[in-house]
Amino acid sequence: MNIYEYANILLNGSSLEDKLLPAQDISFEGSSTSFKVKSVPGRSDKLALSTKQIKFPKISTFHLEDRRGLALHFFANHELLAIEMMAAAILKLSAADTKENQLIQKGLLKTIADEQKHLKLYLNRMKEFKVEFGDYPLNDFFWRQMGDIEDYGAFFSTMALTFEQANLDFAEFYAKVFDEVGDEKSSRIMNIVLEDEISHVAFGRIWSNLWKKDQSLWDYYKTHLPGNLTPARAKGIILNVEARKLAGLDEDFIAQIEGYRDDYTLTNRKSWDKD
């Protein structure tokens, strides 16, 4: 199977088995021209993306198993969306240099394998809370950004340097929240996710640094971020500076992220912490 056939299964397949298909004996030959990135990824009716909004559970309710299950349901959808968006990137985008393109694709396959691992961890833990994937509406916000992504610069700015960077904060924060209510198993999952996210952010940082030329990473990032996203989305309830340093983000970039404010304020996210 070539990488485009594999990406097509991940993106347009409808079952969880399709989404979790491991990359085995993948070749980097062939072309993506026979495959389409549709307006929505393929999903069964139970897993279909929805515009319905449900609130993330307040941490004051995390002593309840069903609330922890709902939180993991949110996280599982983010992992599935990441798999689908990376598959879409393989089908939709191409670096000008053939060798560069193949290196990016190999990196994406490794990242997809991590996201599949995370998704399985979440799904298994959710079952222990008697929550099935699709029991709640599945938000489409991440996926909607793919329509504005036309090159790998924009993709890495969106995925690695925004969504995955923010998860450095969320994973650390919720690992502690789960631990505080005695849920060591869920806390361990969040720490696994955090460790992997550091490498994912680093992956996007490496390519962005290669392409930025004489720009700062911050300026390159802002230039390539799609218009409906802002750097406020690149951080969470707390700021995990150490994880950002481990991902190789420079001090200026981290300071710019920490100080960034707009209409999408951190205050909104901190409200999740309230009773």
PDB file of C-alpha atoms in Angstrom:
ATOM      1  CA  MET A   1       0.000   0.000   0.000  1.00  0.00           C
ATOM      2  CA  ASN A   2       1.354   3.443  -0.827  1.00  0.00           C
ATOM      3  CA  ILE A   3       1.101   6.389   1.526  1.00  0.00           C
ATOM      4  CA  TYR A   4      -1.746   8.012  -0.402  1.00  0.00           C
ATOM      5  CA  GLU A   5      -3.868   4.857  -0.302  1.00  0.00           C
ATOM      6  CA  TYR A   6      -3.189   4.620   3.419  1.00  0.00           C
ATOM      7  CA  ALA A   7      -4.057   8.276   4.038  1.00  0.00           C
ATOM      8  CA  ASN A   8      -7.271   7.832   2.058  1.00  0.00           C
ATOM      9  CA  ILE A   9      -8.359   4.990   4.349  1.00  0.00           C
ATOM     10  CA  LEU A  10      -7.632   7.074   7.448  1.00  0.00           C
ATOM     11  CA  LEU A  11      -9.473  10.084   6.089  1.00  0.00           C
ATOM     12  CA  ASN A  12     -12.387   8.631   4.153  1.00  0.00           C
ATOM     13  CA  GLY A  13     -12.925   5.309   5.906  1.00  0.00           C
ATOM     14  CA  SER A  14     -15.997   5.357   8.123  1.00  0.00           C
ATOM     15  CA  SER A  15     -15.128   2.980  10.961  1.00  0.00           C
ATOM     16  CA  LEU A  16     -12.810   3.205  13.928  1.00  0.00           C
ATOM     17  CA  GLU A  17     -10.979   0.213  12.478  1.00  0.00           C
ATOM     18  CA  ASP A  18     -10.183   2.357   9.426  1.00  0.00           C
ATOM     19  CA  LYS A  19      -8.994   5.259  11.567  1.00  0.00           C
ATOM     20  CA  LEU A  20      -6.813   3.009  13.712  1.00  0.00           C
ATOM     21  CA  LEU A  21      -5.285   1.052  10.829  1.00  0.00           C
ATOM     22  CA  PRO A  22      -1.533   0.828  11.513  1.00  0.00           C
ATOM     23  CA  ALA A  23       0.962   1.902   8.867  1.00  0.00           C
ATOM     24  CA  GLN A  24       2.642  -1.313   7.719  1.00  0.00           C
ATOM     25  CA  ASP A  25       4.796  -1.781   4.617  1.00  0.00           C
ATOM     26  CA  ILE A  26       3.942   1.695   3.342  1.00  0.00           C
ATOM     27  CA  SER A  27       5.633   2.801   0.114  1.00  0.00           C
ATOM     28  CA  PHE A  28       6.186   6.427  -0.846  1.00  0.00           C
ATOM     29  CA  GLU A  29       5.432   5.955  -4.515  1.00  0.00           C
ATOM     30  CA  GLY A  30       2.266   6.849  -6.374  1.00  0.00           C
ATOM     31  CA  SER A  31       0.193  10.004  -6.493  1.00  0.00           C
ATOM     32  CA  SER A  32      -2.582  11.633  -4.507  1.00  0.00           C
ATOM     33  CA  THR A  33      -4.428  12.819  -7.617  1.00  0.00           C
ATOM     34  CA  SER A  34      -6.998  10.002  -7.535  1.00  0.00           C
ATOM     35  CA  PHE A  35      -8.044  10.825  -3.961  1.00  0.00           C
ATOM     36  CA  LYS A  36     -10.161  13.722  -2.748  1.00  0.00           C
ATOM     37  CA  VAL A  37     -10.232  15.635   0.506  1.00  0.00           C
ATOM     38  CA  LYS A  38     -13.964  16.071   0.978  1.00  0.00           C
ATOM     39  CA  SER A  39     -15.743  18.702   3.026  1.00  0.00           C
ATOM     40  CA  VAL A  40     -15.966  16.305   5.973  1.00  0.00           C
ATOM     41  CA  PRO A  41     -13.969  13.194   6.839  1.00  0.00           C
ATOM     42  CA  GLY A  42     -15.584   9.811   6.424  1.00  0.00           C
ATOM     43  CA  ARG A  43     -17.283   8.704   9.618  1.00  0.00           C
ATOM     44  CA  SER A  44     -20.115   6.404  10.614  1.00  0.00           C
ATOM     45  CA  ASP A  45     -23.355   8.041  11.716  1.00  0.00           C
ATOM     46  CA  LYS A  46     -22.455   7.547  15.378  1.00  0.00           C
ATOM     47  CA  LEU A  47     -19.129   9.334  14.915  1.00  0.00           C
ATOM     48  CA  ALA A  48     -20.330  12.055  12.533  1.00  0.00           C
ATOM     49  CA  LEU A  49     -19.070  15.566  13.179  1.00  0.00           C
ATOM     50  CA  SER A  50     -21.630  17.944  14.613  1.00  0.00           C
ATOM     51  CA  THR A  51     -22.116  21.673  14.982  1.00  0.00           C
ATOM     52  CA  LYS A  52     -23.884  21.071  18.294  1.00  0.00           C
ATOM     53  CA  GLN A  53     -22.083  22.514  21.292  1.00  0.00           C
ATOM     54  CA  ILE A  54     -21.812  20.761  24.635  1.00  0.00           C
ATOM     55  CA  LYS A  55     -19.895  22.140  27.577  1.00  0.00           C
ATOM     56  CA  PHE A  56     -16.675  20.607  28.782  1.00  0.00           C
ATOM     57  CA  PRO A  57     -17.231  19.295  32.335  1.00  0.00           C
ATOM     58  CA  LYS A  58     -16.092  21.488  35.200  1.00  0.00           C
ATOM     59  CA  ILE A  59     -13.217  20.070  37.200  1.00  0.00           C
ATOM     60  CA  SER A  60     -15.345  20.376  40.332  1.00  0.00           C
ATOM     61  CA  THR A  61     -17.346  17.433  38.909  1.00  0.00           C
ATOM     62  CA  PHE A  62     -14.378  15.189  38.101  1.00  0.00           C
ATOM     63  CA  HIS A  63     -15.045  13.034  41.156  1.00  0.00           C
ATOM     64  CA  LEU A  64     -17.920  11.636  39.056  1.00  0.00           C
ATOM     65  CA  GLU A  65     -16.941   8.906  36.599  1.00  0.00           C
ATOM     66  CA  ASP A  66     -19.378  10.007  33.906  1.00  0.00           C
ATOM     67  CA  ARG A  67     -17.889  13.542  33.951  1.00  0.00           C
ATOM     68  CA  ARG A  68     -14.386  12.148  33.574  1.00  0.00           C
ATOM     69  CA  GLY A  69     -15.699   9.970  30.770  1.00  0.00           C
ATOM     70  CA  LEU A  70     -17.116  13.041  29.044  1.00  0.00           C
ATOM     71  CA  ALA A  71     -13.769  14.832  29.346  1.00  0.00           C
ATOM     72  CA  LEU A  72     -12.004  11.869  27.745  1.00  0.00           C
ATOM     73  CA  HIS A  73     -14.675  11.866  25.015  1.00  0.00           C
ATOM     74  CA  PHE A  74     -13.618  15.414  24.105  1.00  0.00           C
ATOM     75  CA  PHE A  75      -9.965  14.384  24.075  1.00  0.00           C
ATOM     76  CA  ALA A  76     -10.668  11.290  21.962  1.00  0.00           C
ATOM     77  CA  ASN A  77     -12.369  13.397  19.309  1.00  0.00           C
ATOM     78  CA  HIS A  78      -9.339  15.686  19.185  1.00  0.00           C
ATOM     79  CA  GLU A  79      -7.103  12.666  18.567  1.00  0.00           C
ATOM     80  CA  LEU A  80      -9.355  11.362  15.804  1.00  0.00           C
ATOM     81  CA  LEU A  81      -9.456  14.801  14.201  1.00  0.00           C
ATOM     82  CA  ALA A  82      -5.660  14.961  14.336  1.00  0.00           C
ATOM     83  CA  ILE A  83      -5.429  11.608  12.519  1.00  0.00           C
ATOM     84  CA  GLU A  84      -7.858  12.816   9.864  1.00  0.00           C
ATOM     85  CA  MET A  85      -6.185  16.203   9.436  1.00  0.00           C
ATOM     86  CA  MET A  86      -2.754  14.636   9.024  1.00  0.00           C
ATOM     87  CA  ALA A  87      -4.159  12.200   6.482  1.00  0.00           C
ATOM     88  CA  ALA A  88      -5.763  15.132   4.655  1.00  0.00           C
ATOM     89  CA  ALA A  89      -2.423  16.960   4.673  1.00  0.00           C
ATOM     90  CA  ILE A  90      -0.736  13.974   3.010  1.00  0.00           C
ATOM     91  CA  LEU A  91      -3.397  13.942   0.286  1.00  0.00           C
ATOM     92  CA  LYS A  92      -3.743  17.695  -0.158  1.00  0.00           C
ATOM     93  CA  LEU A  93      -0.284  19.181   0.389  1.00  0.00           C
ATOM     94  CA  SER A  94       3.128  18.709  -1.154  1.00  0.00           C
ATOM     95  CA  ALA A  95       6.537  20.234  -0.490  1.00  0.00           C
ATOM     96  CA  ALA A  96       8.337  21.517  -3.576  1.00  0.00           C
ATOM     97  CA  ASP A  97      11.348  19.309  -2.915  1.00  0.00           C
ATOM     98  CA  THR A  98      10.679  15.568  -3.329  1.00  0.00           C
ATOM     99  CA  LYS A  99      13.089  14.568  -0.566  1.00  0.00           C
ATOM    100  CA  GLU A 100      11.567  17.134   1.801  1.00  0.00           C
ATOM    101  CA  ASN A 101       8.099  15.875   0.970  1.00  0.00           C
ATOM    102  CA  GLN A 102       9.010  12.288   1.809  1.00  0.00           C
ATOM    103  CA  LEU A 103      10.659  13.316   5.091  1.00  0.00           C
ATOM    104  CA  ILE A 104       7.527  15.240   6.066  1.00  0.00           C
ATOM    105  CA  GLN A 105       5.324  12.284   5.154  1.00  0.00           C
ATOM    106  CA  LYS A 106       7.456   9.919   7.240  1.00  0.00           C
ATOM    107  CA  GLY A 107       7.203  12.313  10.161  1.00  0.00           C
ATOM    108  CA  LEU A 108       3.442  12.513   9.748  1.00  0.00           C
ATOM    109  CA  LEU A 109       3.162   8.715   9.761  1.00  0.00           C
ATOM    110  CA  LYS A 110       5.025   8.592  13.068  1.00  0.00           C
ATOM    111  CA  THR A 111       2.798  11.302  14.505  1.00  0.00           C
ATOM    112  CA  ILE A 112      -0.336   9.527  13.254  1.00  0.00           C
ATOM    113  CA  ALA A 113       0.812   6.357  15.037  1.00  0.00           C
ATOM    114  CA  ASP A 114       1.084   8.352  18.268  1.00  0.00           C
ATOM    115  CA  GLU A 115      -2.390   9.833  17.782  1.00  0.00           C
ATOM    116  CA  GLN A 116      -3.792   6.350  17.161  1.00  0.00           C
ATOM    117  CA  LYS A 117      -2.152   5.178  20.392  1.00  0.00           C
ATOM    118  CA  HIS A 118      -3.697   8.085  22.301  1.00  0.00           C
ATOM    119  CA  LEU A 119      -7.122   7.460  20.784  1.00  0.00           C
ATOM    120  CA  LYS A 120      -7.043   3.801  21.828  1.00  0.00           C
ATOM    121  CA  LEU A 121      -5.988   4.749  25.353  1.00  0.00           C
ATOM    122  CA  TYR A 122      -8.886   7.191  25.628  1.00  0.00           C
ATOM    123  CA  LEU A 123     -11.420   4.767  24.144  1.00  0.00           C
ATOM    124  CA  ASN A 124     -10.427   1.972  26.508  1.00  0.00           C
ATOM    125  CA  ARG A 125     -10.574   4.239  29.542  1.00  0.00           C
ATOM    126  CA  MET A 126     -13.929   5.666  28.438  1.00  0.00           C
ATOM    127  CA  LYS A 127     -15.371   2.146  28.305  1.00  0.00           C
ATOM    128  CA  GLU A 128     -14.389   1.675  31.930  1.00  0.00           C
ATOM    129  CA  PHE A 129     -16.527   4.738  32.651  1.00  0.00           C
ATOM    130  CA  LYS A 130     -19.351   3.255  30.530  1.00  0.00           C
ATOM    131  CA  VAL A 131     -18.958   5.966  27.889  1.00  0.00           C
ATOM    132  CA  GLU A 132     -18.930   4.973  24.221  1.00  0.00           C
ATOM    133  CA  PHE A 133     -17.378   7.129  21.525  1.00  0.00           C
ATOM    134  CA  GLY A 134     -20.215   9.025  19.881  1.00  0.00           C
ATOM    135  CA  ASP A 135     -22.418   9.130  22.969  1.00  0.00           C
ATOM    136  CA  TYR A 136     -21.976  12.925  22.850  1.00  0.00           C
ATOM    137  CA  PRO A 137     -21.795  15.358  19.890  1.00  0.00           C
ATOM    138  CA  LEU A 138     -18.375  15.502  18.225  1.00  0.00           C
ATOM    139  CA  ASN A 139     -17.216  19.044  17.537  1.00  0.00           C
ATOM    140  CA  ASP A 140     -15.851  19.908  14.091  1.00  0.00           C
ATOM    141  CA  PHE A 141     -13.822  23.036  14.960  1.00  0.00           C
ATOM    142  CA  PHE A 142     -10.376  21.557  14.282  1.00  0.00           C
ATOM    143  CA  TRP A 143     -11.481  20.058  10.980  1.00  0.00           C
ATOM    144  CA  ARG A 144     -12.914  23.342   9.719  1.00  0.00           C
ATOM    145  CA  GLN A 145      -9.418  24.806   9.671  1.00  0.00           C
ATOM    146  CA  MET A 146      -8.302  22.411   6.901  1.00  0.00           C
ATOM    147  CA  GLY A 147     -10.203  24.427   4.305  1.00  0.00           C
ATOM    148  CA  ASP A 148      -7.847  27.377   4.840  1.00  0.00           C
ATOM    149  CA  ILE A 149      -4.628  25.346   4.763  1.00  0.00           C
ATOM    150  CA  GLU A 150      -2.869  25.369   1.389  1.00  0.00           C
ATOM    151  CA  ASP A 151       0.728  24.496   2.275  1.00  0.00           C
ATOM    152  CA  TYR A 152       2.770  22.766   4.939  1.00  0.00           C
ATOM    153  CA  GLY A 153       3.777  26.084   6.487  1.00  0.00           C
ATOM    154  CA  ALA A 154       0.141  26.762   7.329  1.00  0.00           C
ATOM    155  CA  PHE A 155      -0.415  23.150   8.358  1.00  0.00           C
ATOM    156  CA  PHE A 156       2.418  23.095  10.881  1.00  0.00           C
ATOM    157  CA  SER A 157       1.435  26.527  12.196  1.00  0.00           C
ATOM    158  CA  THR A 158      -2.096  25.242  12.739  1.00  0.00           C
ATOM    159  CA  MET A 159      -1.537  21.702  13.939  1.00  0.00           C
ATOM    160  CA  ALA A 160       1.864  21.576  15.660  1.00  0.00           C
ATOM    161  CA  LEU A 161       2.352  25.169  16.765  1.00  0.00           C
ATOM    162  CA  THR A 162      -1.265  25.873  17.738  1.00  0.00           C
ATOM    163  CA  PHE A 163      -3.400  22.844  18.601  1.00  0.00           C
ATOM    164  CA  GLU A 164      -0.604  20.549  19.751  1.00  0.00           C
ATOM    165  CA  GLN A 165       1.213  23.353  21.528  1.00  0.00           C
ATOM    166  CA  ALA A 166      -1.962  24.087  23.496  1.00  0.00           C
ATOM    167  CA  ASN A 167      -2.149  20.422  24.419  1.00  0.00           C
ATOM    168  CA  LEU A 168       1.172  20.765  26.234  1.00  0.00           C
ATOM    169  CA  ASP A 169      -0.835  22.834  28.703  1.00  0.00           C
ATOM    170  CA  PHE A 170      -4.050  20.833  28.728  1.00  0.00           C
ATOM    171  CA  ALA A 171      -2.323  17.468  29.122  1.00  0.00           C
ATOM    172  CA  GLU A 172      -0.295  18.680  32.098  1.00  0.00           C
ATOM    173  CA  PHE A 173      -3.286  20.414  33.674  1.00  0.00           C
ATOM    174  CA  TYR A 174      -5.680  17.470  33.385  1.00  0.00           C
ATOM    175  CA  ALA A 175      -3.048  14.938  34.447  1.00  0.00           C
ATOM    176  CA  LYS A 176      -2.989  16.823  37.756  1.00  0.00           C
ATOM    177  CA  VAL A 177      -6.786  17.123  37.909  1.00  0.00           C
ATOM    178  CA  PHE A 178      -7.252  13.383  37.395  1.00  0.00           C
ATOM    179  CA  ASP A 179      -4.564  12.671  39.980  1.00  0.00           C
ATOM    180  CA  GLU A 180      -6.261  14.932  42.518  1.00  0.00           C
ATOM    181  CA  VAL A 181      -9.467  12.868  42.326  1.00  0.00           C
ATOM    182  CA  GLY A 182      -7.540   9.607  42.649  1.00  0.00           C
ATOM    183  CA  ASP A 183      -7.765   8.613  38.982  1.00  0.00           C
ATOM    184  CA  GLU A 184      -4.179   7.519  38.450  1.00  0.00           C
ATOM    185  CA  LYS A 185      -4.966   5.600  35.258  1.00  0.00           C
ATOM    186  CA  SER A 186      -6.392   8.646  33.449  1.00  0.00           C
ATOM    187  CA  SER A 187      -3.561  10.773  34.820  1.00  0.00           C
ATOM    188  CA  ARG A 188      -0.992   8.378  33.331  1.00  0.00           C
ATOM    189  CA  ILE A 189      -2.720   8.606  29.956  1.00  0.00           C
ATOM    190  CA  MET A 190      -2.457  12.390  30.010  1.00  0.00           C
ATOM    191  CA  ASN A 191       1.246  12.163  30.834  1.00  0.00           C
ATOM    192  CA  ILE A 192       1.800   9.795  27.893  1.00  0.00           C
ATOM    193  CA  VAL A 193       0.010  12.285  25.650  1.00  0.00           C
ATOM    194  CA  LEU A 194       2.107  15.145  27.026  1.00  0.00           C
ATOM    195  CA  GLU A 195       5.384  13.351  26.330  1.00  0.00           C
ATOM    196  CA  ASP A 196       4.365  12.603  22.742  1.00  0.00           C
ATOM    197  CA  GLU A 197       3.043  16.110  22.139  1.00  0.00           C
ATOM    198  CA  ILE A 198       6.476  17.537  22.901  1.00  0.00           C
ATOM    199  CA  SER A 199       7.880  15.645  19.907  1.00  0.00           C
ATOM    200  CA  HIS A 200       4.917  16.669  17.737  1.00  0.00           C
ATOM    201  CA  VAL A 201       5.452  20.351  18.489  1.00  0.00           C
ATOM    202  CA  ALA A 202       9.163  19.873  17.821  1.00  0.00           C
ATOM    203  CA  PHE A 203       8.353  18.312  14.431  1.00  0.00           C
ATOM    204  CA  GLY A 204       6.448  21.416  13.345  1.00  0.00           C
ATOM    205  CA  ARG A 205       9.061  23.703  14.867  1.00  0.00           C
ATOM    206  CA  ILE A 206      11.910  22.021  12.967  1.00  0.00           C
ATOM    207  CA  TRP A 207      10.255  22.482   9.570  1.00  0.00           C
ATOM    208  CA  SER A 208       9.065  26.005  10.361  1.00  0.00           C
ATOM    209  CA  ASN A 209      12.585  26.999  11.410  1.00  0.00           C
ATOM    210  CA  LEU A 210      13.923  25.547   8.162  1.00  0.00           C
ATOM    211  CA  TRP A 211      11.512  27.601   6.041  1.00  0.00           C
ATOM    212  CA  LYS A 212      11.397  30.880   7.974  1.00  0.00           C
ATOM    213  CA  LYS A 213      14.664  32.208   6.484  1.00  0.00           C
ATOM    214  CA  ASP A 214      15.452  35.553   8.152  1.00  0.00           C
ATOM    215  CA  GLN A 215      12.103  35.809   9.969  1.00  0.00           C
ATOM    216  CA  SER A 216      11.725  35.013  13.641  1.00  0.00           C
ATOM    217  CA  LEU A 217       9.776  31.836  14.340  1.00  0.00           C
ATOM    218  CA  TRP A 218       7.060  33.999  15.885  1.00  0.00           C
ATOM    219  CA  ASP A 219       6.679  36.145  12.760  1.00  0.00           C
ATOM    220  CA  TYR A 220       6.729  33.103  10.483  1.00  0.00           C
ATOM    221  CA  TYR A 221       4.103  31.416  12.647  1.00  0.00           C
ATOM    222  CA  LYS A 222       1.781  34.424  12.648  1.00  0.00           C
ATOM    223  CA  THR A 223       2.195  34.873   8.886  1.00  0.00           C
ATOM    224  CA  HIS A 224       1.229  31.265   8.170  1.00  0.00           C
ATOM    225  CA  LEU A 225      -1.580  30.921  10.693  1.00  0.00           C
ATOM    226  CA  PRO A 226      -4.965  30.820   8.895  1.00  0.00           C
ATOM    227  CA  GLY A 227      -6.951  34.020   9.290  1.00  0.00           C
ATOM    228  CA  ASN A 228      -9.640  32.583  11.548  1.00  0.00           C
ATOM    229  CA  LEU A 229      -7.090  31.358  14.122  1.00  0.00           C
ATOM    230  CA  THR A 230      -4.982  33.423  16.500  1.00  0.00           C
ATOM    231  CA  PRO A 231      -2.051  32.521  18.775  1.00  0.00           C
ATOM    232  CA  ALA A 232      -4.469  32.595  21.716  1.00  0.00           C
ATOM    233  CA  ARG A 233      -5.464  29.086  20.640  1.00  0.00           C
ATOM    234  CA  ALA A 234      -1.875  27.912  21.183  1.00  0.00           C
ATOM    235  CA  LYS A 235      -2.096  27.904  24.975  1.00  0.00           C
ATOM    236  CA  GLY A 236      -4.316  26.454  27.637  1.00  0.00           C
ATOM    237  CA  ILE A 237      -5.358  27.036  31.205  1.00  0.00           C
ATOM    238  CA  ILE A 238      -1.763  27.032  32.430  1.00  0.00           C
ATOM    239  CA  LEU A 239       1.429  27.642  30.460  1.00  0.00           C
ATOM    240  CA  ASN A 240       3.786  24.663  30.386  1.00  0.00           C
ATOM    241  CA  VAL A 241       7.018  26.527  29.704  1.00  0.00           C
ATOM    242  CA  GLU A 242       9.264  23.528  30.359  1.00  0.00           C
ATOM    243  CA  ALA A 243       7.489  21.383  27.743  1.00  0.00           C
ATOM    244  CA  ARG A 244       7.816  24.194  25.217  1.00  0.00           C
ATOM    245  CA  LYS A 245      11.539  24.397  25.898  1.00  0.00           C
ATOM    246  CA  LEU A 246      11.846  20.631  25.466  1.00  0.00           C
ATOM    247  CA  ALA A 247      10.085  21.024  22.094  1.00  0.00           C
ATOM    248  CA  GLY A 248      12.790  23.502  21.096  1.00  0.00           C
ATOM    249  CA  LEU A 249      10.654  26.635  21.001  1.00  0.00           C
ATOM    250  CA  ASP A 250      12.844  29.692  21.515  1.00  0.00           C
ATOM    251  CA  GLU A 251      12.477  32.079  24.447  1.00  0.00           C
ATOM    252  CA  ASP A 252      11.060  34.897  22.334  1.00  0.00           C
ATOM    253  CA  PHE A 253       8.381  32.627  20.858  1.00  0.00           C
ATOM    254  CA  ILE A 254       7.393  31.351  24.303  1.00  0.00           C
ATOM    255  CA  ALA A 255       7.252  34.900  25.690  1.00  0.00           C
ATOM    256  CA  GLN A 256       5.109  36.034  22.753  1.00  0.00           C
ATOM    257  CA  ILE A 257       2.683  33.155  23.322  1.00  0.00           C
ATOM    258  CA  GLU A 258       2.530  33.859  27.047  1.00  0.00           C
ATOM    259  CA  GLY A 259       1.769  37.539  26.526  1.00  0.00           C
ATOM    260  CA  TYR A 260      -0.638  37.179  23.612  1.00  0.00           C
ATOM    261  CA  ARG A 261      -4.210  38.364  24.175  1.00  0.00           C
ATOM    262  CA  ASP A 262      -7.187  38.912  21.893  1.00  0.00           C
ATOM    263  CA  ASP A 263     -10.953  38.391  21.945  1.00  0.00           C
ATOM    264  CA  TYR A 264     -10.344  34.681  22.526  1.00  0.00           C
ATOM    265  CA  THR A 265      -8.942  35.197  26.005  1.00  0.00           C
ATOM    266  CA  LEU A 266      -7.470  32.792  28.471  1.00  0.00           C
ATOM    267  CA  THR A 267     -10.161  33.945  30.882  1.00  0.00           C
ATOM    268  CA  ASN A 268     -12.717  31.986  28.882  1.00  0.00           C
ATOM    269  CA  ARG A 269     -10.718  28.809  29.366  1.00  0.00           C
ATOM    270  CA  LYS A 270     -10.109  29.517  33.037  1.00  0.00           C
ATOM    271  CA  SER A 271     -13.882  29.596  33.488  1.00  0.00           C
ATOM    272  CA  TRP A 272     -13.840  25.817  32.967  1.00  0.00           C
ATOM    273  CA  ASP A 273     -12.142  25.655  36.349  1.00  0.00           C
ATOM    274  CA  LYS A 274     -15.011  27.294  38.183  1.00  0.00           C
ATOM    275  CA  ASP A 275     -17.857  25.685  40.078  1.00  0.00           C
TER     276      ASP A 275
END
